[in-house]
Coordinates of C-alpha atoms and ligand atoms in Angstrom, one line a residue:
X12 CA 131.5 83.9 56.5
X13 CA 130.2 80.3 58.0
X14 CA 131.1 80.1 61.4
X15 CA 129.8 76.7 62.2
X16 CA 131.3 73.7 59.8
X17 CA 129.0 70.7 59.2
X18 CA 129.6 67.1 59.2
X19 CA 127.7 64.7 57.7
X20 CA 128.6 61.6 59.6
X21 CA 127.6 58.4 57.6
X22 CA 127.8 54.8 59.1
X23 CA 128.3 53.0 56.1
X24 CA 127.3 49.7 58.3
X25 CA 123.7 51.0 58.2
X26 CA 123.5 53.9 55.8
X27 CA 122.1 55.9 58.7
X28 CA 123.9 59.5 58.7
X29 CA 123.4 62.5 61.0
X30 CA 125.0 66.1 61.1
X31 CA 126.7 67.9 63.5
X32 CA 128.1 71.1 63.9
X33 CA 131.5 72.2 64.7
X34 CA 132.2 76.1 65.8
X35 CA 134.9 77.8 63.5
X36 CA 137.7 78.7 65.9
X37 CA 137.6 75.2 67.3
X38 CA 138.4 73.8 63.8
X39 CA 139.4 75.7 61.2
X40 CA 138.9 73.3 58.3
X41 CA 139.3 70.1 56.7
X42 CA 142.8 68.8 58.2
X43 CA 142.3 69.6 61.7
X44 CA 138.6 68.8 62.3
X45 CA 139.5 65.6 60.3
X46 CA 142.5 64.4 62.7
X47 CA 139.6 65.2 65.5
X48 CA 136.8 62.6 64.3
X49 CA 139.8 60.5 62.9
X50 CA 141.4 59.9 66.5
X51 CA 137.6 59.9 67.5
X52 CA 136.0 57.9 65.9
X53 CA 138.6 56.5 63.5
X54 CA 136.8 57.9 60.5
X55 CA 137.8 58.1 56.7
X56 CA 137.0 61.7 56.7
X57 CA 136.2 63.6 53.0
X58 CA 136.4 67.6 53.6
X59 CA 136.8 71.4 51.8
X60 CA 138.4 74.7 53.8
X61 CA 135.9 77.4 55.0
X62 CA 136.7 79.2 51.3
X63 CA 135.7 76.3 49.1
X64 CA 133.1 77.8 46.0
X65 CA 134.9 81.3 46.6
X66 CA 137.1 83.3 43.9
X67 CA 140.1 82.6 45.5
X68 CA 142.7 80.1 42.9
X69 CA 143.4 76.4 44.7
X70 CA 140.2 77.1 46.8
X71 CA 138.3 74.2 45.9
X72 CA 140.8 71.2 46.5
X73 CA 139.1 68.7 48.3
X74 CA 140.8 66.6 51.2
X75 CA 140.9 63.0 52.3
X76 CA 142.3 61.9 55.8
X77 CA 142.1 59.8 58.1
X78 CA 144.6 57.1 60.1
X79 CA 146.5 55.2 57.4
X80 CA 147.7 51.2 57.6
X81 CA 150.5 51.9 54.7
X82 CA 151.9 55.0 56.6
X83 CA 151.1 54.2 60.0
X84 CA 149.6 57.0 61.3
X85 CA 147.3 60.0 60.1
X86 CA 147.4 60.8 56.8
X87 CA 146.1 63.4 54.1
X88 CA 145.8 63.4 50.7
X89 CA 143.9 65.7 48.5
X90 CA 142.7 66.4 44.7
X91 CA 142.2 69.6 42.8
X92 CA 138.8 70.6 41.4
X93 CA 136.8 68.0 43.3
X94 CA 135.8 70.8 45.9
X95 CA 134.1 72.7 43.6
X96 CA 131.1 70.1 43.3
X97 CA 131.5 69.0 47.0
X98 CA 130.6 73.0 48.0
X99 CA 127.1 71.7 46.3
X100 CA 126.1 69.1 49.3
X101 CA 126.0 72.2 51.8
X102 CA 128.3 70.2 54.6
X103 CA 132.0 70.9 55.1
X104 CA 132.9 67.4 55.7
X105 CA 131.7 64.0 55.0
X106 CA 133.1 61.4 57.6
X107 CA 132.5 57.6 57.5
X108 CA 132.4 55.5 59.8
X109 CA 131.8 51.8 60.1
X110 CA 131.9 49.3 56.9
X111 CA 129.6 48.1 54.8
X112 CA 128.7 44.2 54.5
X113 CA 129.4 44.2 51.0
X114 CA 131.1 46.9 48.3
X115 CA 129.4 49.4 48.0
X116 CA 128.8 52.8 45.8
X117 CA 128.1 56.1 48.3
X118 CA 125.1 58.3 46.5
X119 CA 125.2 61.6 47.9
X120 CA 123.0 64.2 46.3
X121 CA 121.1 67.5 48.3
X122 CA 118.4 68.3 46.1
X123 CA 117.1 72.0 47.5
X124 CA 116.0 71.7 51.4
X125 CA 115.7 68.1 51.0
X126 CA 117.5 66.2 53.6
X127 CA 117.0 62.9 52.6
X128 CA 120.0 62.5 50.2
X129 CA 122.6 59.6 51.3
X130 CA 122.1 56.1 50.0
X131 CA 124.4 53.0 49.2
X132 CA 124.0 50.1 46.5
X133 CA 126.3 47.1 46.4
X134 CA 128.2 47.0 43.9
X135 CA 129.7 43.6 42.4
X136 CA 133.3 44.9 41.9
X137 CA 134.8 42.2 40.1
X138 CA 132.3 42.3 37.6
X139 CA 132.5 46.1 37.0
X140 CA 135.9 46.2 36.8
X141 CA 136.6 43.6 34.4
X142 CA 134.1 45.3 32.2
X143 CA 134.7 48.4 29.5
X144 CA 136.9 50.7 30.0
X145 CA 138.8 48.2 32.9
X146 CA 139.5 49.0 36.2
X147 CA 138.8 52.2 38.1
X148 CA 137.7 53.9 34.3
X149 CA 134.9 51.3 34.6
X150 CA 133.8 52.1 38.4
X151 CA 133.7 55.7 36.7
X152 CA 131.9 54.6 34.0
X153 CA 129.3 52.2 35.8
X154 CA 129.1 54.9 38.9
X155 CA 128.0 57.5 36.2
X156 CA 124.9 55.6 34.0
X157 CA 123.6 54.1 37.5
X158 CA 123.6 57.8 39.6
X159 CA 124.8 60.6 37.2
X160 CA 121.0 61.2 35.5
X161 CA 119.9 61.8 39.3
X162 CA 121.8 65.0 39.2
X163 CA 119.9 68.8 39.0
X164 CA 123.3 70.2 38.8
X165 CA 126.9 69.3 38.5
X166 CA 128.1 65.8 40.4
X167 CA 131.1 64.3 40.2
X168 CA 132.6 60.7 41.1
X169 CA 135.2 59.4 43.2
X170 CA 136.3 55.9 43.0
X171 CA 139.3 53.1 43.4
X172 CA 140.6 50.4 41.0
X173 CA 141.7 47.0 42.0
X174 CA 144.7 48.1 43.9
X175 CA 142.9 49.2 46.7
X176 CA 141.7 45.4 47.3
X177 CA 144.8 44.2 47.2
X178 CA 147.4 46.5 48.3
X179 CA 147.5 48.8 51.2
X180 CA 149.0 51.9 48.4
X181 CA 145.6 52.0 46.0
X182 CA 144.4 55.5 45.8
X183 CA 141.4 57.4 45.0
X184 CA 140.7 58.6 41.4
X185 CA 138.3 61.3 40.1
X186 CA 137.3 63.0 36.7
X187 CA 135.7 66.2 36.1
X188 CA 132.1 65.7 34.5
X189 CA 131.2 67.9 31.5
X190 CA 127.7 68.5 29.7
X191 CA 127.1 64.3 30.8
X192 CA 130.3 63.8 29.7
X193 CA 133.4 62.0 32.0
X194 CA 136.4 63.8 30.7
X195 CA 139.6 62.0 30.5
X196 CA 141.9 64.4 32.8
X197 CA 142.0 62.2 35.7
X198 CA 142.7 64.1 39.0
X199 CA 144.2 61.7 42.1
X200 CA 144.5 61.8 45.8
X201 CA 147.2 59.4 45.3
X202 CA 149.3 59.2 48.5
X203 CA 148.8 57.5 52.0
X204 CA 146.7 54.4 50.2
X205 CA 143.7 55.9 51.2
X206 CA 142.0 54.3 48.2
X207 CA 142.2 50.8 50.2
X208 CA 141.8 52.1 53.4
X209 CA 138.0 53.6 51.9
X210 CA 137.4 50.4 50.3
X211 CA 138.9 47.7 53.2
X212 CA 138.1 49.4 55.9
X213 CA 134.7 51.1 55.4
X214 CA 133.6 48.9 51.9
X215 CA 133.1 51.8 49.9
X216 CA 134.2 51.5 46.8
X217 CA 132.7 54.7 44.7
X218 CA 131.4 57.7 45.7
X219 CA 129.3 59.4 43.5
X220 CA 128.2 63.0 45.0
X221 CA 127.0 67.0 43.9
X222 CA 123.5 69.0 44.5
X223 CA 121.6 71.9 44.0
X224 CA 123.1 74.1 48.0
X225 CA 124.4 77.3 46.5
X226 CA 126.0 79.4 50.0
X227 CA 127.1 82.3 49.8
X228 CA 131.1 82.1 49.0
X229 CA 133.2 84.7 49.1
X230 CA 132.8 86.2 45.3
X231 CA 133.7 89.9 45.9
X232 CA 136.7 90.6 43.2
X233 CA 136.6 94.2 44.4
X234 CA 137.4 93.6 47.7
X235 CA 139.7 90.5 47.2
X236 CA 142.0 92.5 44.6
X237 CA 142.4 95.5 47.2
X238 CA 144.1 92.8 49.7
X239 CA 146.4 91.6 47.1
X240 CA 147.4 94.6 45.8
X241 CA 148.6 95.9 49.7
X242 CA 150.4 92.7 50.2
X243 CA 151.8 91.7 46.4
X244 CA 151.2 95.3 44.6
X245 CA 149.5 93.1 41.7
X246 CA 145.6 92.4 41.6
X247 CA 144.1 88.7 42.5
X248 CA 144.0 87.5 38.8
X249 CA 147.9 88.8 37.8
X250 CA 149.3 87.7 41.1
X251 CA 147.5 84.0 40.2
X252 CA 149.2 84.2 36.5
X253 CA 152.5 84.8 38.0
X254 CA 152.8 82.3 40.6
X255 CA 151.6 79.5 38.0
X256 CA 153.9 80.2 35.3
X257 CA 155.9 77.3 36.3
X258 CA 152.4 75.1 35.9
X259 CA 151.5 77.0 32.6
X260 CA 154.3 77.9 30.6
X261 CA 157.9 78.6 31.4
X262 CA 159.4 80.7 28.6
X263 CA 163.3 80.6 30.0
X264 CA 163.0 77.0 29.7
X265 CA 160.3 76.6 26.6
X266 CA 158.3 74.3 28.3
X267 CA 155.6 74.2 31.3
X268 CA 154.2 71.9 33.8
X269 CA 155.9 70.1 36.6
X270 CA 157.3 67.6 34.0
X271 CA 158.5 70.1 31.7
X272 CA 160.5 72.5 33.8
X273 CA 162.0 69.9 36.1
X274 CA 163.2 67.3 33.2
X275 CA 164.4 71.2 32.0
X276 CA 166.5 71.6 34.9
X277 CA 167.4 68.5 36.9
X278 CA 170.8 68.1 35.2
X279 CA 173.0 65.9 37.5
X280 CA 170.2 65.6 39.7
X281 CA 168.4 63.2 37.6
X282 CA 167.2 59.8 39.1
X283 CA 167.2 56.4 37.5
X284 CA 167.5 52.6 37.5
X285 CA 165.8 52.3 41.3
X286 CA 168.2 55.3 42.4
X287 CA 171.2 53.2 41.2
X288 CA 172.2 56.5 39.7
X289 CA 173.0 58.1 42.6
X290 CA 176.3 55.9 43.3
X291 CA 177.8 57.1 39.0
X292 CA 179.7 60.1 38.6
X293 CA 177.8 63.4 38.0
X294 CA 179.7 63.5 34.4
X295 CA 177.6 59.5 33.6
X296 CA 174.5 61.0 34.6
X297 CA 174.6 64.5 32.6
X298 CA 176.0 62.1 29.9
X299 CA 172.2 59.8 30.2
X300 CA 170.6 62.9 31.1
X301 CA 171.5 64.6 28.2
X302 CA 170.9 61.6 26.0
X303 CA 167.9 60.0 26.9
X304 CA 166.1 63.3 28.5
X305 CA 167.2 66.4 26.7
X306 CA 167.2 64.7 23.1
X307 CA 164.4 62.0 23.8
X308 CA 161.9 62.4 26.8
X309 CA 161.3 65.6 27.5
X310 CA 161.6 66.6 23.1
X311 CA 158.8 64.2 23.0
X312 CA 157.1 66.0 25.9
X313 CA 157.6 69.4 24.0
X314 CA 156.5 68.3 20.5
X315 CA 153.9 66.5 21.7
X316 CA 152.3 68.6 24.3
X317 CA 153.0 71.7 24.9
X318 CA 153.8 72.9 21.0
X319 CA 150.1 72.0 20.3
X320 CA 149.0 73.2 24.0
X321 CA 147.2 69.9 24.8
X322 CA 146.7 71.6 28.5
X323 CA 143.4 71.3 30.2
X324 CA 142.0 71.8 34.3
X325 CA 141.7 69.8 37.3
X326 CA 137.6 71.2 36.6
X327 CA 138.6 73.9 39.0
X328 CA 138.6 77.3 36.9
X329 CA 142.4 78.1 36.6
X330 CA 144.8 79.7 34.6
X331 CA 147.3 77.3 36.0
X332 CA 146.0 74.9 33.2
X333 CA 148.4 72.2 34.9
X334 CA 146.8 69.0 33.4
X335 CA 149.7 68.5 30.7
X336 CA 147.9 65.8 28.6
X337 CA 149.2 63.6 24.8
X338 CA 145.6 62.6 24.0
X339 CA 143.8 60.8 27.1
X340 CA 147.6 60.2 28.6
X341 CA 148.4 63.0 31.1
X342 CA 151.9 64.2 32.1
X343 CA 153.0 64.8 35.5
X344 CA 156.7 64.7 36.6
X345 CA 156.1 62.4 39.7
X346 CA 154.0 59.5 37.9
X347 CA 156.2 59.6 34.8
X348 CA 159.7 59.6 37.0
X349 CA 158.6 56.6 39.2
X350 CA 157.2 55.0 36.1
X351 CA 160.0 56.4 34.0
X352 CA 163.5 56.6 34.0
X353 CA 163.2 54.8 38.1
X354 CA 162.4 51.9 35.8
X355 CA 164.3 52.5 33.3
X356 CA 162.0 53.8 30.9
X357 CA 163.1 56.8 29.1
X358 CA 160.2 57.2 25.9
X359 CA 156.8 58.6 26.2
X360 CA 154.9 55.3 24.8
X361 CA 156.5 53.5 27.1
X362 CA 155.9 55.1 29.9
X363 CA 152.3 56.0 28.6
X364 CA 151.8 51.8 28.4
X365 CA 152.6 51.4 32.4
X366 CA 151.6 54.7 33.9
X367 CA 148.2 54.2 32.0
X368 CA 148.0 50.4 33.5
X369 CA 148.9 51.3 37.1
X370 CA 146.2 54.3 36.8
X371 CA 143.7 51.4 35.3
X372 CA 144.3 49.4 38.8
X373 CA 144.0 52.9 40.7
X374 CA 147.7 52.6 42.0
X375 CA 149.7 55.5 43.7
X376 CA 151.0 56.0 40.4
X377 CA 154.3 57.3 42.8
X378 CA 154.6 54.5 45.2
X379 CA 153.9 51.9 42.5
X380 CA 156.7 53.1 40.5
X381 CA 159.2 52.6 43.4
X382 CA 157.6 49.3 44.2
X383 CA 158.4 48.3 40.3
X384 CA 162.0 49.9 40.1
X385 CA 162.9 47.5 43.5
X386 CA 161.5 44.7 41.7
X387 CA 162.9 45.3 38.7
X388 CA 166.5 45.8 40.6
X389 CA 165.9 42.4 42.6
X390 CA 165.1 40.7 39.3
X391 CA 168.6 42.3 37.6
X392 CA 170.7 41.6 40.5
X393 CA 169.9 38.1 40.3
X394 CA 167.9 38.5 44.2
X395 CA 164.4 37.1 43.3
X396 CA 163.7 34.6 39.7
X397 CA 161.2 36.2 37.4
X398 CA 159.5 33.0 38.2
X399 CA 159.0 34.1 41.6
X400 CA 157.7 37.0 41.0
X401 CA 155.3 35.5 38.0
X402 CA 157.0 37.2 35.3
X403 CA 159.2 35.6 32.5
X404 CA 162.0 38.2 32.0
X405 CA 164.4 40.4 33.8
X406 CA 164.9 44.0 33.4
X407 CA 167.4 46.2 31.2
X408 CA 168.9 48.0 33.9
X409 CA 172.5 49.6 32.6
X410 CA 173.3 52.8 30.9
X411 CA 175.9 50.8 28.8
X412 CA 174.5 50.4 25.4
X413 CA 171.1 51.4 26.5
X414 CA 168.1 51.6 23.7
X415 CA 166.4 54.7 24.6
X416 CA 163.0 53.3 22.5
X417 CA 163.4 48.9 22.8
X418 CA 164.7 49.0 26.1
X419 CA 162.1 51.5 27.1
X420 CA 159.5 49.6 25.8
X421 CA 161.1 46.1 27.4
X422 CA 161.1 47.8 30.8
X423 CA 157.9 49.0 30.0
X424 CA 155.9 45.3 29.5
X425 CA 158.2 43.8 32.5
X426 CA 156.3 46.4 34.9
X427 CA 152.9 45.7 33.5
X428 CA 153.2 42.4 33.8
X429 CA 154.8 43.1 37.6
X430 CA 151.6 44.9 37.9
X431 CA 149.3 42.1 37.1
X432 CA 151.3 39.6 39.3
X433 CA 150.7 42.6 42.4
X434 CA 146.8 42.7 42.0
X435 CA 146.7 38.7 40.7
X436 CA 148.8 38.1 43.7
X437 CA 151.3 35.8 41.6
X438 CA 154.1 34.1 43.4
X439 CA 155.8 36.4 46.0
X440 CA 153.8 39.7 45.1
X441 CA 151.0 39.5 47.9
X442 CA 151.1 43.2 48.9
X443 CA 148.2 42.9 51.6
X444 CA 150.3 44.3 54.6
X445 CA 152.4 46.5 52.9
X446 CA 155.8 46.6 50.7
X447 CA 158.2 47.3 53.8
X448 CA 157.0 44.1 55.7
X449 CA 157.1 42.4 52.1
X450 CA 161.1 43.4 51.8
X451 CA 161.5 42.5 55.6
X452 CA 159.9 38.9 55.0
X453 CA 162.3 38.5 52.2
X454 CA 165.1 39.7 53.4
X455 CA 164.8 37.6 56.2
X456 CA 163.8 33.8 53.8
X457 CA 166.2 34.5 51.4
X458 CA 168.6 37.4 51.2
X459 CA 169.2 41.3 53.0
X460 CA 170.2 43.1 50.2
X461 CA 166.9 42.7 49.0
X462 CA 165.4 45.3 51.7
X463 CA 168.5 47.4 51.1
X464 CA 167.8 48.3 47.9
X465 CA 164.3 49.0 48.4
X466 CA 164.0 53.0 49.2
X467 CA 161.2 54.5 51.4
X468 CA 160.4 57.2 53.9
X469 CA 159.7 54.5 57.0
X470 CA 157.2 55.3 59.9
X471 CA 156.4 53.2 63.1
X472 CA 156.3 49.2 62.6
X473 CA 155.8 48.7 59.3
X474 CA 154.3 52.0 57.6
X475 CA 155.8 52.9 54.5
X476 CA 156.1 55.5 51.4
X477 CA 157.9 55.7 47.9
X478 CA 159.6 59.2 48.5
X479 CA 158.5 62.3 46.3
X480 CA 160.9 62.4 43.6
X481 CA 163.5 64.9 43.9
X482 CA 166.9 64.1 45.1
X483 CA 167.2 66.5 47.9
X484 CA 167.7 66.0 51.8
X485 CA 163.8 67.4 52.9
X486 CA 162.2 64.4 50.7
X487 CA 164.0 61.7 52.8
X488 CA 163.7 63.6 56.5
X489 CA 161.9 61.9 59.1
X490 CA 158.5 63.8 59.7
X491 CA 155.4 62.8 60.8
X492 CA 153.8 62.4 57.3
X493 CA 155.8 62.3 54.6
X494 CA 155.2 61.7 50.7
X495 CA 153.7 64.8 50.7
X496 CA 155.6 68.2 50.4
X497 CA 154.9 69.1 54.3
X498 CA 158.7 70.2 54.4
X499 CA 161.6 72.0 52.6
X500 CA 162.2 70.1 49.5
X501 CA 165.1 72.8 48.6
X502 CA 168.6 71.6 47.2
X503 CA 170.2 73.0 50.4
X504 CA 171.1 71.4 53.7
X505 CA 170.1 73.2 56.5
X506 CA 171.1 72.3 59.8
X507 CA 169.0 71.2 62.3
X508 CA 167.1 73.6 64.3
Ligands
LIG601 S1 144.3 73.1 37.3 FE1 146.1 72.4 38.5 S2 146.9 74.2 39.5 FE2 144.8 74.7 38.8 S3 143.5 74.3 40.6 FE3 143.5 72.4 39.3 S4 145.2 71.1 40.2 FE4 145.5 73.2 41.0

């Protein structure tokens, strides 16, 4: 067991980078050794826990933190699978500090005892991301034939799209790499915007990393199932199947993955038309629940995905198999609520045409979708002209007489083109300082309701987040990071302690 956690401190000003040490017992891993050098040095900090490369399932997550300008205060985010490369470089923790003249791509690679293995390349951004694929695909894409043949062994690549030059809610995208291959499972540390903090505040805009440091993780199955089997009376690998089934497949509900089994049991609970829902009688909403859902969404979900088990990894070995994907599209509940039925967009091409367009601009797929659903409202209720907002239509947002496929789709090419007027910066959609301060200016020039209807988790002056999407009292509490599942997201009220 390590008992010392490096850092490899980069100043992305110079390219000169330095380790240190830290003594395990004074920080215990990624999170609190990263709010450390964060309040220190005010760092974008990139980090695994002390049992990163070991057998243990979830082990290999790796963690972004540092202060954040769309939350207002410290904020962590993290992606599964990307630790498992990250273990490679033979440091705990990457932190950057300082910003680089110009964008830039981060080349990190430890080849053997060599410690000569940081460099950074300018990168012209506008150019890349125009190119190929589009967007954050194309960083991936560009990132990959300039670095990947550098690689021994495994790398991997972490990148933003366009949003996180615009906005202050882009995030930071990743695929697992296979035999030279980018697959197309994308994996996100979406929340907090710490895609355009990386890229505004430190002018990185890919990070390309891996090597050849093999430690010596914690590997002993033996020993590993003897402590599960006192605690849970089951062995490592059963106890693993059980608690995933939800992730995998539920047989009560004869579906699996988060989008499966919650469409499967929200009922009432469901959410829709920027939470407009929430204000019609439980019987309306079982009545569009059971319409559009049951007999639309989620049967398209079913047929299409998990009847021909389309399921793949995050790249971390797991029998979680949570990646629900229809061809390159992938299916998580969060993205496709936010993008889905909070816009009004009820049918899996449709919400497959703007999830996959806010994921092209690297977008927190969760916080874009409630930017698009207030947008959408403010356009229905008459509050802001599509001209203003650089669009030329408003949206369809009433359960009366609903389309479950047109109206979809009409939703569907209204919040693309919201999209483009966000990262084109089209008429009122300049999203530099934030969606809260946006609503505030607006409400203030031309009318309140237009910040009423907008629905966030608020922190300090002007920090912000879309809330997780479950209707239930722990997602809207006031913590000190929220967006995240840091609380009790239970259907209960609990009184205060
Ligand atoms: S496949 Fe899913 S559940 Fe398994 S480690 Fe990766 S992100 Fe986590």
């Amino acid at each position: 067991m390590q008992n010392q956690q490096k850092v490899l401190f980069i100043d992305a000003a110079s390219g000169y980078y330095r380790i240190e040490s830290y003594r395990v017992g004074d920080f215990f891993g990624p999170i609190d050794l990263g709010l450390f050098l964060a309040g220190k040095h005010n760092s974008f900090n990139v980090g695994v826990g002390l049992l990163a490369g070991s057998i243990f399932p979830g082990s290999n997550r790796l963690f972004f933190n540092c202060f954040s300008s769309s939350w207002g205060g410290f904020y962590v985010s993290s992606m599964g699978g990307a630790g498992l490369v990250f273990d490679n470089l033979g440091v705990n923790m990457v932190s950057i500090i300082g910003r680089a003249p110009v964008p830039s791509i981060l080349y990190l690679n430890r080849v053997h005892s060599e410690q000569k293995y940081v460099e950074m390349e300018p990168v012209d951004l506008q150019r890349v991301w125009a190119a190929g694929r589009g967007g954050i695909y194309s960083l991936f894409d560009h990132t990959y034939d300039r670095f990947g043949g550098r690689y021994e062994d495994a790398s991997r690549i972490l990148a933003v799209g366009p949003s996180a030059l615009c906005t202050d809610f882009g995030a930071i995208g990743s695929v697992p790499i296979a035999k030279g291959k980018l697959s197309c499972v994308d994996t996100w540390a979406g929340r907090g915007g710490l895609g355009s903090q990386l890229l505004q505040r430190h002018g990185i805009a890919a990070i390309i990393y891996g090597g050849t440091y093999a430690d010596e993780d914690f590997r002993d199955r033996k020993v590993a199932d003897q402590w599960f089997v006192e605690k849970y009376q089951k062995k490592l690998a059963a106890k693993d199947l059980e608690a995933t089934a939800k992730y995998r497949f539920e047989p009560k509900f004869e579906t699996g993955g988060t989008f499966g089994v919650n469409y499967a049991t929200l009922g009432g609970r469901i959410m829709f038309f920027n939470y407009k829902s929430i204000y019609m009688d439980e019987s309306e909403r079982l009545e569009i629940y059971e319409k559009h859902i049951v007999n639309h969404y989620l049967k398209q979900f079913n047929e299409e995905t998990i009847k021909p088990k389309q399921q793949y990894t995050c790249g971390e070995p797991c029998p979680a198999v949570c990646k629900k994907m229809n061809n390159e599209f992938k299916k998580d509940y969060e993205p496709y609520q936010a993008m889905g039925p909070l816009c009004g967009i009820f049918d899996q091409r449709a919400a497959e045409k703007l999830n996959h367009h806010a994921d092209r601009y690297g977008f927190d797929a969760i916080s874009a979708g409630g930017v698009l659903a207030w947008l959408m409202e403010c356009l229905a209720e008459n509050l802001i002209t599509p001209d203003e907002l650089g669009v030329n239509t408003t949206p369809v947002f009433s359960s009366k007489g609903f389309s479950t496929v047109t109206d979809s789709q009409h939703n569907a090419d209204l919040g693309v083109a919201l999209l483009d007027s966000i990262v084109l910066k089209r008429g009122l959609c300049d999203f530099t300082e934030g969606a809260r301060k946006l609503a505030r200016r607006l409400a203030r020039e031309k009318d309140k309701k237009i910040l009423d209807i907008f629905v966030y988790n608020a922190n300090a002056r002007k920090g912000w987040m879309v809330p997780n999407q479950y209707w239930t009292p722990g997602i809207l509490s006031p913590m000190p990071m929220m967006g995240k599942y840091y609380l009790n997201d239970g259907t209960d009220f609990i009184p205060p302690r």
